[in-house]
Structures are given as C-alpha cells and as structure tokens.
PDB file of C-alpha atoms in Angstrom:
ATOM      1  CA  MET B   1       0.236 -32.375  19.048  1.00  0.00           C
ATOM      2  CA  LYS B   2       3.583 -30.752  18.155  1.00  0.00           C
ATOM      3  CA  ASN B   3       4.916 -27.749  16.319  1.00  0.00           C
ATOM      4  CA  LEU B   4       6.717 -28.223  13.016  1.00  0.00           C
ATOM      5  CA  ASP B   5      10.330 -27.113  12.688  1.00  0.00           C
ATOM      6  CA  ALA B   6      11.020 -23.932  10.704  1.00  0.00           C
ATOM      7  CA  LYS B   7      12.180 -25.686   7.517  1.00  0.00           C
ATOM      8  CA  THR B   8       9.220 -28.071   7.410  1.00  0.00           C
ATOM      9  CA  ARG B   9       6.744 -25.273   8.001  1.00  0.00           C
ATOM     10  CA  ALA B  10       8.371 -23.092   5.342  1.00  0.00           C
ATOM     11  CA  MET B  11       7.991 -25.899   2.813  1.00  0.00           C
ATOM     12  CA  GLN B  12       4.384 -26.368   3.907  1.00  0.00           C
ATOM     13  CA  ILE B  13       3.696 -22.634   3.429  1.00  0.00           C
ATOM     14  CA  LEU B  14       5.199 -22.733  -0.070  1.00  0.00           C
ATOM     15  CA  ARG B  15       3.096 -25.784  -0.943  1.00  0.00           C
ATOM     16  CA  LEU B  16      -0.103 -24.165   0.321  1.00  0.00           C
ATOM     17  CA  ALA B  17       0.706 -20.945  -1.545  1.00  0.00           C
ATOM     18  CA  ARG B  18       1.297 -22.884  -4.775  1.00  0.00           C
ATOM     19  CA  GLU B  19      -2.020 -24.674  -4.397  1.00  0.00           C
ATOM     20  CA  THR B  20      -3.807 -21.366  -3.708  1.00  0.00           C
ATOM     21  CA  LEU B  21      -2.311 -19.670  -6.757  1.00  0.00           C
ATOM     22  CA  LYS B  22      -3.566 -22.458  -9.038  1.00  0.00           C
ATOM     23  CA  ASP B  23      -7.044 -20.933  -8.778  1.00  0.00           C
ATOM     24  CA  PRO B  24      -7.873 -19.344 -12.181  1.00  0.00           C
ATOM     25  CA  TYR B  25      -9.359 -16.368 -10.324  1.00  0.00           C
ATOM     26  CA  TYR B  26      -5.861 -15.130  -9.520  1.00  0.00           C
ATOM     27  CA  GLN B  27      -4.573 -15.111 -13.093  1.00  0.00           C
ATOM     28  CA  GLY B  28      -5.656 -11.511 -13.565  1.00  0.00           C
ATOM     29  CA  ALA B  29      -5.695 -10.346  -9.939  1.00  0.00           C
ATOM     30  CA  ALA B  30      -2.456  -8.353 -10.095  1.00  0.00           C
ATOM     31  CA  ALA B  31      -3.419  -6.788 -13.434  1.00  0.00           C
ATOM     32  CA  GLU B  32      -6.800  -5.769 -12.008  1.00  0.00           C
ATOM     33  CA  LEU B  33      -5.166  -4.142  -8.993  1.00  0.00           C
ATOM     34  CA  ALA B  34      -2.608  -2.359 -11.187  1.00  0.00           C
ATOM     35  CA  PHE B  35      -5.360  -0.948 -13.398  1.00  0.00           C
ATOM     36  CA  TYR B  36      -7.321   0.423 -10.449  1.00  0.00           C
ATOM     37  CA  PHE B  37      -4.138   1.735  -8.817  1.00  0.00           C
ATOM     38  CA  LEU B  38      -3.489   3.701 -11.994  1.00  0.00           C
ATOM     39  CA  LEU B  39      -7.016   5.151 -11.843  1.00  0.00           C
ATOM     40  CA  SER B  40      -6.739   5.868  -8.114  1.00  0.00           C
ATOM     41  CA  ILE B  41      -3.248   7.299  -7.692  1.00  0.00           C
ATOM     42  CA  VAL B  42      -3.970  10.839  -8.921  1.00  0.00           C
ATOM     43  CA  PRO B  43      -7.190  11.213  -6.831  1.00  0.00           C
ATOM     44  CA  ILE B  44      -5.286   9.905  -3.800  1.00  0.00           C
ATOM     45  CA  PHE B  45      -2.570  12.522  -4.249  1.00  0.00           C
ATOM     46  CA  ILE B  46      -5.224  15.217  -4.645  1.00  0.00           C
ATOM     47  CA  LEU B  47      -6.797  14.149  -1.340  1.00  0.00           C
ATOM     48  CA  ILE B  48      -3.407  14.044   0.382  1.00  0.00           C
ATOM     49  CA  SER B  49      -2.669  17.556  -0.874  1.00  0.00           C
ATOM     50  CA  GLN B  50      -5.919  18.755   0.723  1.00  0.00           C
ATOM     51  CA  VAL B  51      -4.980  17.114   4.045  1.00  0.00           C
ATOM     52  CA  LEU B  52      -1.512  18.675   3.968  1.00  0.00           C
ATOM     53  CA  GLY B  53      -3.098  22.057   3.272  1.00  0.00           C
ATOM     54  CA  VAL B  54      -4.931  21.869   6.606  1.00  0.00           C
ATOM     55  CA  PHE B  55      -1.544  21.677   8.363  1.00  0.00           C
ATOM     56  CA  SER B  56      -0.004  24.365   6.142  1.00  0.00           C
ATOM     57  CA  ILE B  57       2.520  21.900   4.743  1.00  0.00           C
ATOM     58  CA  SER B  58       3.941  22.656   1.334  1.00  0.00           C
ATOM     59  CA  LEU B  59       3.571  20.075  -1.426  1.00  0.00           C
ATOM     60  CA  GLU B  60       7.343  20.275  -1.836  1.00  0.00           C
ATOM     61  CA  SER B  61       7.607  17.506   0.780  1.00  0.00           C
ATOM     62  CA  MET B  62       5.568  15.223  -1.459  1.00  0.00           C
ATOM     63  CA  ARG B  63       7.525  16.277  -4.533  1.00  0.00           C
ATOM     64  CA  SER B  64      10.785  15.502  -2.729  1.00  0.00           C
ATOM     65  CA  TRP B  65       9.492  12.079  -1.728  1.00  0.00           C
ATOM     66  CA  LEU B  66       8.435  11.273  -5.295  1.00  0.00           C
ATOM     67  CA  LYS B  67      11.757  12.375  -6.745  1.00  0.00           C
ATOM     68  CA  MET B  68      13.659  10.352  -4.154  1.00  0.00           C
ATOM     69  CA  ASP B  69      11.627   7.136  -4.286  1.00  0.00           C
ATOM     70  CA  MET B  70      10.380   7.207  -7.885  1.00  0.00           C
ATOM     71  CA  ASN B  71      13.401   8.293  -9.877  1.00  0.00           C
ATOM     72  CA  MET B  72      11.822   7.416 -13.206  1.00  0.00           C
ATOM     73  CA  GLU B  73      10.211   9.218 -16.097  1.00  0.00           C
ATOM     74  CA  GLY B  74       6.746   8.119 -15.035  1.00  0.00           C
ATOM     75  CA  ALA B  75       7.037  10.240 -11.887  1.00  0.00           C
ATOM     76  CA  ASP B  76       6.716  13.374 -14.036  1.00  0.00           C
ATOM     77  CA  MET B  77       3.035  12.561 -14.603  1.00  0.00           C
ATOM     78  CA  LEU B  78       2.401  12.531 -10.856  1.00  0.00           C
ATOM     79  CA  LEU B  79       4.466  15.649 -10.234  1.00  0.00           C
ATOM     80  CA  SER B  80       2.510  17.606 -12.845  1.00  0.00           C
ATOM     81  CA  MET B  81      -0.735  16.758 -11.051  1.00  0.00           C
ATOM     82  CA  LEU B  82       0.531  18.381  -7.835  1.00  0.00           C
ATOM     83  CA  SER B  83       0.709  21.793  -9.485  1.00  0.00           C
ATOM     84  CA  TYR B  84      -3.100  22.120  -9.496  1.00  0.00           C
ATOM     85  CA  SER B  85      -4.706  23.682  -6.394  1.00  0.00           C
ATOM     86  CA  PRO B  86      -8.531  23.885  -6.598  1.00  0.00           C
ATOM     87  CA  SER B  87     -10.492  26.275  -4.408  1.00  0.00           C
ATOM     88  CA  GLY B  88     -14.033  27.168  -3.413  1.00  0.00           C
ATOM     89  CA  ALA B  89     -16.992  25.020  -4.477  1.00  0.00           C
ATOM     90  CA  ASN B  90     -14.842  23.209  -7.009  1.00  0.00           C
ATOM     91  CA  SER B  91     -12.676  21.981  -4.133  1.00  0.00           C
ATOM     92  CA  VAL B  92     -15.659  20.343  -2.402  1.00  0.00           C
ATOM     93  CA  PHE B  93     -16.908  18.729  -5.596  1.00  0.00           C
ATOM     94  CA  LEU B  94     -13.398  17.624  -6.524  1.00  0.00           C
ATOM     95  CA  GLY B  95     -12.896  16.137  -3.057  1.00  0.00           C
ATOM     96  CA  ILE B  96     -16.077  14.032  -3.304  1.00  0.00           C
ATOM     97  CA  THR B  97     -15.169  12.888  -6.807  1.00  0.00           C
ATOM     98  CA  ALA B  98     -11.592  12.129  -5.743  1.00  0.00           C
ATOM     99  CA  VAL B  99     -12.730   9.996  -2.797  1.00  0.00           C
ATOM    100  CA  TRP B 100     -15.014   7.971  -5.077  1.00  0.00           C
ATOM    101  CA  ALA B 101     -12.286   7.506  -7.696  1.00  0.00           C
ATOM    102  CA  ALA B 102      -9.574   6.705  -5.148  1.00  0.00           C
ATOM    103  CA  SER B 103     -11.706   4.001  -3.524  1.00  0.00           C
ATOM    104  CA  ARG B 104     -11.619   1.850  -6.656  1.00  0.00           C
ATOM    105  CA  SER B 105      -8.321   0.269  -5.685  1.00  0.00           C
ATOM    106  CA  GLN B 106      -9.602  -0.413  -2.149  1.00  0.00           C
ATOM    107  CA  PHE B 107     -12.732  -2.009  -3.570  1.00  0.00           C
ATOM    108  CA  SER B 108     -10.717  -4.303  -5.831  1.00  0.00           C
ATOM    109  CA  MET B 109      -8.354  -5.229  -3.000  1.00  0.00           C
ATOM    110  CA  MET B 110     -11.324  -5.955  -0.739  1.00  0.00           C
ATOM    111  CA  ARG B 111     -12.799  -8.445  -3.189  1.00  0.00           C
ATOM    112  CA  ILE B 112      -9.485 -10.241  -3.660  1.00  0.00           C
ATOM    113  CA  ILE B 113      -8.874 -10.482   0.094  1.00  0.00           C
ATOM    114  CA  ASN B 114     -12.383 -11.805   0.759  1.00  0.00           C
ATOM    115  CA  TYR B 115     -12.082 -14.379  -2.017  1.00  0.00           C
ATOM    116  CA  THR B 116      -8.711 -15.543  -0.684  1.00  0.00           C
ATOM    117  CA  LEU B 117      -9.648 -15.787   2.988  1.00  0.00           C
ATOM    118  CA  THR B 118     -12.942 -17.605   2.260  1.00  0.00           C
ATOM    119  CA  ASN B 119     -11.314 -20.091  -0.140  1.00  0.00           C
ATOM    120  CA  GLY B 120     -13.282 -18.702  -3.043  1.00  0.00           C
ATOM    121  CA  HIS B 121     -16.716 -18.775  -1.411  1.00  0.00           C
ATOM    122  CA  SER B 122     -17.283 -15.018  -1.221  1.00  0.00           C
ATOM    123  CA  THR B 123     -15.923 -11.743  -2.559  1.00  0.00           C
ATOM    124  CA  GLY B 124     -17.864  -9.540  -0.144  1.00  0.00           C
ATOM    125  CA  GLN B 125     -21.308  -8.415   0.939  1.00  0.00           C
ATOM    126  CA  GLY B 126     -22.469  -6.993  -2.359  1.00  0.00           C
ATOM    127  CA  TYR B 127     -21.378  -4.175  -4.633  1.00  0.00           C
ATOM    128  CA  PHE B 128     -22.989  -1.212  -2.851  1.00  0.00           C
ATOM    129  CA  ARG B 129     -22.106  -2.233   0.716  1.00  0.00           C
ATOM    130  CA  ASP B 130     -18.518  -3.020  -0.252  1.00  0.00           C
ATOM    131  CA  ARG B 131     -18.235   0.205  -2.243  1.00  0.00           C
ATOM    132  CA  LEU B 132     -19.279   2.216   0.821  1.00  0.00           C
ATOM    133  CA  ARG B 133     -16.776   0.339   2.974  1.00  0.00           C
ATOM    134  CA  SER B 134     -14.053   1.083   0.435  1.00  0.00           C
ATOM    135  CA  LEU B 135     -14.878   4.810   0.665  1.00  0.00           C
ATOM    136  CA  LYS B 136     -14.354   4.750   4.415  1.00  0.00           C
ATOM    137  CA  THR B 137     -11.142   2.771   4.103  1.00  0.00           C
ATOM    138  CA  VAL B 138      -9.563   5.004   1.483  1.00  0.00           C
ATOM    139  CA  MET B 139     -10.325   8.140   3.519  1.00  0.00           C
ATOM    140  CA  ILE B 140      -8.638   6.637   6.578  1.00  0.00           C
ATOM    141  CA  THR B 141      -5.692   5.565   4.413  1.00  0.00           C
ATOM    142  CA  VAL B 142      -5.330   9.083   2.994  1.00  0.00           C
ATOM    143  CA  PHE B 143      -5.388  10.613   6.469  1.00  0.00           C
ATOM    144  CA  THR B 144      -2.800   8.049   7.600  1.00  0.00           C
ATOM    145  CA  ILE B 145      -0.472   9.023   4.752  1.00  0.00           C
ATOM    146  CA  GLY B 146      -1.080  12.692   5.479  1.00  0.00           C
ATOM    147  CA  PHE B 147      -0.428  12.144   9.182  1.00  0.00           C
ATOM    148  CA  SER B 148       2.832  10.359   8.340  1.00  0.00           C
ATOM    149  CA  LEU B 149       4.000  13.334   6.289  1.00  0.00           C
ATOM    150  CA  VAL B 150       2.961  15.699   9.090  1.00  0.00           C
ATOM    151  CA  ILE B 151       5.029  13.679  11.570  1.00  0.00           C
ATOM    152  CA  LEU B 152       8.052  13.756   9.267  1.00  0.00           C
ATOM    153  CA  VAL B 153       7.749  17.518   8.784  1.00  0.00           C
ATOM    154  CA  TYR B 154       6.901  18.578  12.357  1.00  0.00           C
ATOM    155  CA  GLY B 155       8.434  15.668  14.288  1.00  0.00           C
ATOM    156  CA  GLU B 156      11.615  17.517  15.163  1.00  0.00           C
ATOM    157  CA  VAL B 157       9.674  20.581  16.306  1.00  0.00           C
ATOM    158  CA  ILE B 158       7.387  18.433  18.486  1.00  0.00           C
ATOM    159  CA  LEU B 159      10.357  16.597  19.987  1.00  0.00           C
ATOM    160  CA  LYS B 160      12.067  19.890  20.853  1.00  0.00           C
ATOM    161  CA  LEU B 161       8.914  21.270  22.483  1.00  0.00           C
ATOM    162  CA  VAL B 162       8.267  18.129  24.543  1.00  0.00           C
ATOM    163  CA  PHE B 163      11.778  17.019  25.488  1.00  0.00           C
ATOM    164  CA  GLY B 164      13.979  19.974  24.523  1.00  0.00           C
ATOM    165  CA  VAL B 165      13.669  21.612  27.929  1.00  0.00           C
ATOM    166  CA  VAL B 166      14.600  18.391  29.732  1.00  0.00           C
ATOM    167  CA  VAL B 167      17.407  16.928  27.588  1.00  0.00           C
ATOM    168  CA  GLY B 168      18.412  19.980  25.563  1.00  0.00           C
ATOM    169  CA  THR B 169      17.754  21.091  22.000  1.00  0.00           C
ATOM    170  CA  GLU B 170      20.894  19.476  20.539  1.00  0.00           C
ATOM    171  CA  ILE B 171      20.093  16.053  21.991  1.00  0.00           C
ATOM    172  CA  ALA B 172      16.492  16.351  20.779  1.00  0.00           C
ATOM    173  CA  GLU B 173      17.756  17.060  17.233  1.00  0.00           C
ATOM    174  CA  LYS B 174      20.095  14.060  17.282  1.00  0.00           C
ATOM    175  CA  THR B 175      17.337  11.853  18.674  1.00  0.00           C
ATOM    176  CA  TRP B 176      15.000  12.876  15.872  1.00  0.00           C
ATOM    177  CA  LEU B 177      17.644  12.076  13.239  1.00  0.00           C
ATOM    178  CA  MET B 178      17.949   8.591  14.754  1.00  0.00           C
ATOM    179  CA  ILE B 179      14.235   7.798  15.034  1.00  0.00           C
ATOM    180  CA  ARG B 180      12.846   9.686  12.007  1.00  0.00           C
ATOM    181  CA  TRP B 181      13.009   6.865   9.478  1.00  0.00           C
ATOM    182  CA  PRO B 182      12.125   4.074  11.953  1.00  0.00           C
ATOM    183  CA  VAL B 183       9.016   6.120  12.801  1.00  0.00           C
ATOM    184  CA  ALA B 184       8.233   6.533   9.091  1.00  0.00           C
ATOM    185  CA  ALA B 185       8.720   2.787   8.540  1.00  0.00           C
ATOM    186  CA  ALA B 186       6.405   1.982  11.461  1.00  0.00           C
ATOM    187  CA  LEU B 187       3.689   4.286  10.090  1.00  0.00           C
ATOM    188  CA  TYR B 188       4.150   2.728   6.653  1.00  0.00           C
ATOM    189  CA  PHE B 189       3.736  -0.765   8.124  1.00  0.00           C
ATOM    190  CA  LEU B 190       0.648   0.271  10.085  1.00  0.00           C
ATOM    191  CA  MET B 191      -0.959   1.701   6.941  1.00  0.00           C
ATOM    192  CA  ILE B 192      -0.499  -1.584   5.074  1.00  0.00           C
ATOM    193  CA  SER B 193      -1.567  -3.773   7.989  1.00  0.00           C
ATOM    194  CA  TYR B 194      -4.624  -1.583   8.568  1.00  0.00           C
ATOM    195  CA  ASN B 195      -5.836  -2.260   5.039  1.00  0.00           C
ATOM    196  CA  TYR B 196      -5.227  -5.985   5.374  1.00  0.00           C
ATOM    197  CA  TYR B 197      -7.083  -5.953   8.687  1.00  0.00           C
ATOM    198  CA  VAL B 198     -10.215  -3.928   7.852  1.00  0.00           C
ATOM    199  CA  LEU B 199     -10.868  -4.911   4.237  1.00  0.00           C
ATOM    200  CA  PRO B 200     -12.016  -8.507   4.928  1.00  0.00           C
ATOM    201  CA  THR B 201     -15.774  -8.775   5.425  1.00  0.00           C
ATOM    202  CA  HIS B 202     -15.343 -11.193   8.321  1.00  0.00           C
ATOM    203  CA  LYS B 203     -13.215  -9.865  11.151  1.00  0.00           C
ATOM    204  CA  ILE B 204      -9.859 -11.526  11.699  1.00  0.00           C
ATOM    205  CA  PRO B 205      -7.332 -11.009  14.525  1.00  0.00           C
ATOM    206  CA  TYR B 206      -4.730  -8.342  13.848  1.00  0.00           C
ATOM    207  CA  LYS B 207      -1.873 -10.800  14.343  1.00  0.00           C
ATOM    208  CA  ALA B 208      -3.212 -12.735  11.346  1.00  0.00           C
ATOM    209  CA  VAL B 209      -2.160  -9.926   8.987  1.00  0.00           C
ATOM    210  CA  VAL B 210       1.300  -9.267  10.452  1.00  0.00           C
ATOM    211  CA  PRO B 211       3.264 -11.777   8.280  1.00  0.00           C
ATOM    212  CA  GLY B 212       1.803 -10.480   5.031  1.00  0.00           C
ATOM    213  CA  SER B 213       2.171  -6.855   6.166  1.00  0.00           C
ATOM    214  CA  ILE B 214       5.889  -7.332   6.841  1.00  0.00           C
ATOM    215  CA  PHE B 215       6.348  -9.079   3.489  1.00  0.00           C
ATOM    216  CA  THR B 216       4.441  -6.346   1.641  1.00  0.00           C
ATOM    217  CA  SER B 217       6.223  -3.483   3.407  1.00  0.00           C
ATOM    218  CA  VAL B 218       9.651  -4.828   2.497  1.00  0.00           C
ATOM    219  CA  GLY B 219       8.519  -6.026  -0.929  1.00  0.00           C
ATOM    220  CA  LEU B 220       7.079  -2.678  -2.040  1.00  0.00           C
ATOM    221  CA  LEU B 221      10.304  -0.884  -1.165  1.00  0.00           C
ATOM    222  CA  ALA B 222      12.441  -3.563  -2.843  1.00  0.00           C
ATOM    223  CA  VAL B 223      10.364  -3.548  -6.035  1.00  0.00           C
ATOM    224  CA  THR B 224      10.415   0.255  -6.222  1.00  0.00           C
ATOM    225  CA  PHE B 225      14.179   0.366  -5.697  1.00  0.00           C
ATOM    226  CA  GLY B 226      14.864  -2.397  -8.224  1.00  0.00           C
ATOM    227  CA  TYR B 227      12.480  -1.065 -10.850  1.00  0.00           C
ATOM    228  CA  THR B 228      13.930   2.449 -10.499  1.00  0.00           C
ATOM    229  CA  ILE B 229      17.393   1.099 -11.288  1.00  0.00           C
ATOM    230  CA  TYR B 230      16.029  -0.819 -14.279  1.00  0.00           C
ATOM    231  CA  THR B 231      14.214   2.165 -15.763  1.00  0.00           C
ATOM    232  CA  ASN B 232      17.286   4.352 -15.329  1.00  0.00           C
ATOM    233  CA  ILE B 233      19.489   2.023 -17.371  1.00  0.00           C
ATOM    234  CA  SER B 234      16.889   0.932 -19.911  1.00  0.00           C
ATOM    235  CA  SER B 235      15.754   2.927 -22.941  1.00  0.00           C
ATOM    236  CA  ASN B 236      13.534   0.281 -24.517  1.00  0.00           C
ATOM    237  CA  TYR B 237      10.302   1.947 -23.375  1.00  0.00           C
ATOM    238  CA  ASP B 238      10.827   4.984 -25.596  1.00  0.00           C
ATOM    239  CA  ILE B 239      11.676   2.787 -28.567  1.00  0.00           C
ATOM    240  CA  LEU B 240       8.742   0.419 -28.170  1.00  0.00           C
ATOM    241  CA  TYR B 241       5.978   2.700 -26.894  1.00  0.00           C
ATOM    242  CA  GLY B 242       6.944   6.196 -28.011  1.00  0.00           C
ATOM    243  CA  SER B 243       4.809   8.896 -26.388  1.00  0.00           C
ATOM    244  CA  PHE B 244       3.059   6.250 -24.250  1.00  0.00           C
ATOM    245  CA  SER B 245       6.327   5.243 -22.557  1.00  0.00           C
ATOM    246  CA  ASN B 246       5.588   7.188 -19.337  1.00  0.00           C
ATOM    247  CA  ILE B 247       2.224   5.453 -18.944  1.00  0.00           C
ATOM    248  CA  VAL B 248       3.828   2.069 -19.620  1.00  0.00           C
ATOM    249  CA  VAL B 249       6.520   2.729 -17.002  1.00  0.00           C
ATOM    250  CA  LEU B 250       3.871   3.547 -14.393  1.00  0.00           C
ATOM    251  CA  MET B 251       1.675   0.618 -15.370  1.00  0.00           C
ATOM    252  CA  PHE B 252       4.467  -1.925 -15.095  1.00  0.00           C
ATOM    253  CA  TRP B 253       5.539  -0.468 -11.752  1.00  0.00           C
ATOM    254  CA  PHE B 254       1.979  -0.685 -10.427  1.00  0.00           C
ATOM    255  CA  TYR B 255       1.724  -4.233 -11.780  1.00  0.00           C
ATOM    256  CA  PHE B 256       4.775  -5.379  -9.811  1.00  0.00           C
ATOM    257  CA  LEU B 257       3.565  -3.567  -6.694  1.00  0.00           C
ATOM    258  CA  SER B 258       0.169  -5.249  -7.101  1.00  0.00           C
ATOM    259  CA  TRP B 259       1.820  -8.655  -7.199  1.00  0.00           C
ATOM    260  CA  VAL B 260       3.575  -7.894  -3.919  1.00  0.00           C
ATOM    261  CA  MET B 261       0.329  -6.776  -2.254  1.00  0.00           C
ATOM    262  CA  PHE B 262      -1.520  -9.775  -3.625  1.00  0.00           C
ATOM    263  CA  LEU B 263       1.180 -12.209  -2.436  1.00  0.00           C
ATOM    264  CA  GLY B 264       0.984 -10.554   0.993  1.00  0.00           C
ATOM    265  CA  VAL B 265      -2.685 -11.531   1.147  1.00  0.00           C
ATOM    266  CA  VAL B 266      -1.860 -15.104   0.139  1.00  0.00           C
ATOM    267  CA  LEU B 267       0.922 -15.249   2.748  1.00  0.00           C
ATOM    268  CA  ASN B 268      -1.477 -14.171   5.494  1.00  0.00           C
ATOM    269  CA  LYS B 269      -3.824 -16.982   4.530  1.00  0.00           C
ATOM    270  CA  VAL B 270      -1.296 -19.813   4.191  1.00  0.00           C
ATOM    271  CA  TRP B 271       0.728 -18.715   7.245  1.00  0.00           C
ATOM    272  CA  TRP B 272      -2.205 -19.189   9.569  1.00  0.00           C
ATOM    273  CA  GLN B 273      -3.471 -22.177   7.642  1.00  0.00           C
ATOM    274  CA  SER B 274      -0.140 -23.933   8.148  1.00  0.00           C
ATOM    275  CA  LYS B 275      -0.101 -22.938  11.809  1.00  0.00           C
ATOM    276  CA  HIS B 276      -3.529 -24.485  12.301  1.00  0.00           C
ATOM    277  CA  MET B 277      -2.448 -27.654  10.469  1.00  0.00           C
ATOM    278  CA  SER B 278       0.708 -27.999  12.568  1.00  0.00           C
ATOM    279  CA  ARG B 279      -1.340 -27.854  15.774  1.00  0.00           C
ATOM    280  CA  GLN B 280      -3.416 -30.801  14.590  1.00  0.00           C
ATOM    281  CA  ILE B 281      -0.390 -33.042  14.106  1.00  0.00           C
TER     282      ILE B 281
END
C-alpha cells in the first residue's frame, strides 16, 4: 500500500472526472441548476432583506455588494426588486411563498449531488421528503448570508466593544480592516461547504466536501469577475436579444455559476474516490 505522487493522482482525478461526466444525466445538469437559480434568486433576496430588517440594516449594503460584484446590466433587475418592502399579513404570506420558491434551487442541487455520490443509483428519498429538506436548507443558507452581512456591517463595532478597551480603538479599527475580507471569505466558504455537506441523503464526513468547496468558492468569484468584464466590453446581447438582453445576461451568468457548482460536486466525488483507490495500491 502506497500513496500516489501529486502528478499521478491529479491525472487520476481528471480521468475519473471525465468518466463521470460521460453520464448522459449530466448533459443538462448545469442548465437545470441555472433555470432554478433564476427562479430562486429574487425570493432569496426577499428573504435576506427580511433578515437584515431584524438587525436594522439598510438594504444599501446589499445594493453596494451587487453593484460592486455584478457590474452588469442584469444587476438592474435584482436592484429593482430590493425597492419593495412588504408589511403586515402580506409579509408573512410573502415569506412563506418566498421560502418555497427559493428552495427550488436547493432541491435541484440535492438531486444532482445524490445522483453523483451514489454513482447514479439514487437522486434522493422521494419528492416530498427532499422538498422539505430543501426548505430547511435554504432557510439556513439565507440566515448564513444575512449573518455574513451583519458581521460585515457591525464587525468593527463589535471589535471595538470587545477589544477596544484593551488594545485601543485605533488598533481595533486597523485590525478590522485587515481581517474583514478574510472573515467574509471564510463565511462564504462555510456557506458553500454547508450545502455540499447537508444536501446528500447519506451523511458524509465534512472533510469530503472541502476540495469541492474550495474549488467552487474560487470558481464562483473568478467566473463573476470574468463575466463582468466580458459584459462590459460586449454589446452583442442588445443586438441579438433586444429587450430580453438583461434576462439573457443573467441566465448565462447563472449557467456558468451552475457549471462551477456542479464541477465542485464532481470534484468531491473523484477526489475521495482517487484517494480510496491509491490506498488499495
């Protein structure tokens, strides 16, 4: 029994991934995820806005994030949604409806993960049981995103209250400037890894989802950055799709993001599959 060197194992991972992707089931997996992401994104933002309201955080923080990370025409559709603030009984009904609508993407991701990790033998425990699990998962995801925004908004204040007396206010401010984005990146990674960890029907160790979570975290940021540059220098969408250009921009962006998330699932599978194979040599 011996461990394979890094190059040999990397080639083995690529070979296993290629064999996995030959399954016809995956031909439309990214498109399916993109479609449900498109249906889920507005309800998710509505739920996040409700969470932020509990902490008296203005939606300007979310608007600033969208403008900074989604510098494309399609972001206008999401920004316009944030101007609506329901109240009273409508808020309760809207919240229930939003949770149900937002869970569609989780449900689709759950089925793809189960199919991948079971080598095509199962997509879950049945429609109703998996749909209920997706509701729970999306609510936790929304609260995680909301908590991340709360930390970014109030992090400096918390740091001053806890350590300001000991190290001084100025040092606390400088410390927060240094750790703010690493903290945000860590929360972002935990959100992705949480979904990879809880969505499978059969429990898997947390370390089994770390490789794919790292790949997805970096990949989502890289795709967003690259696609933003492309949309800023390209005018073909308006020419080809006219008034539908904003929807097309969003749909293509979601499609590329879906590929990254899907490949993260495949990486988790083949990483541990190759590790198990190397131990048998």
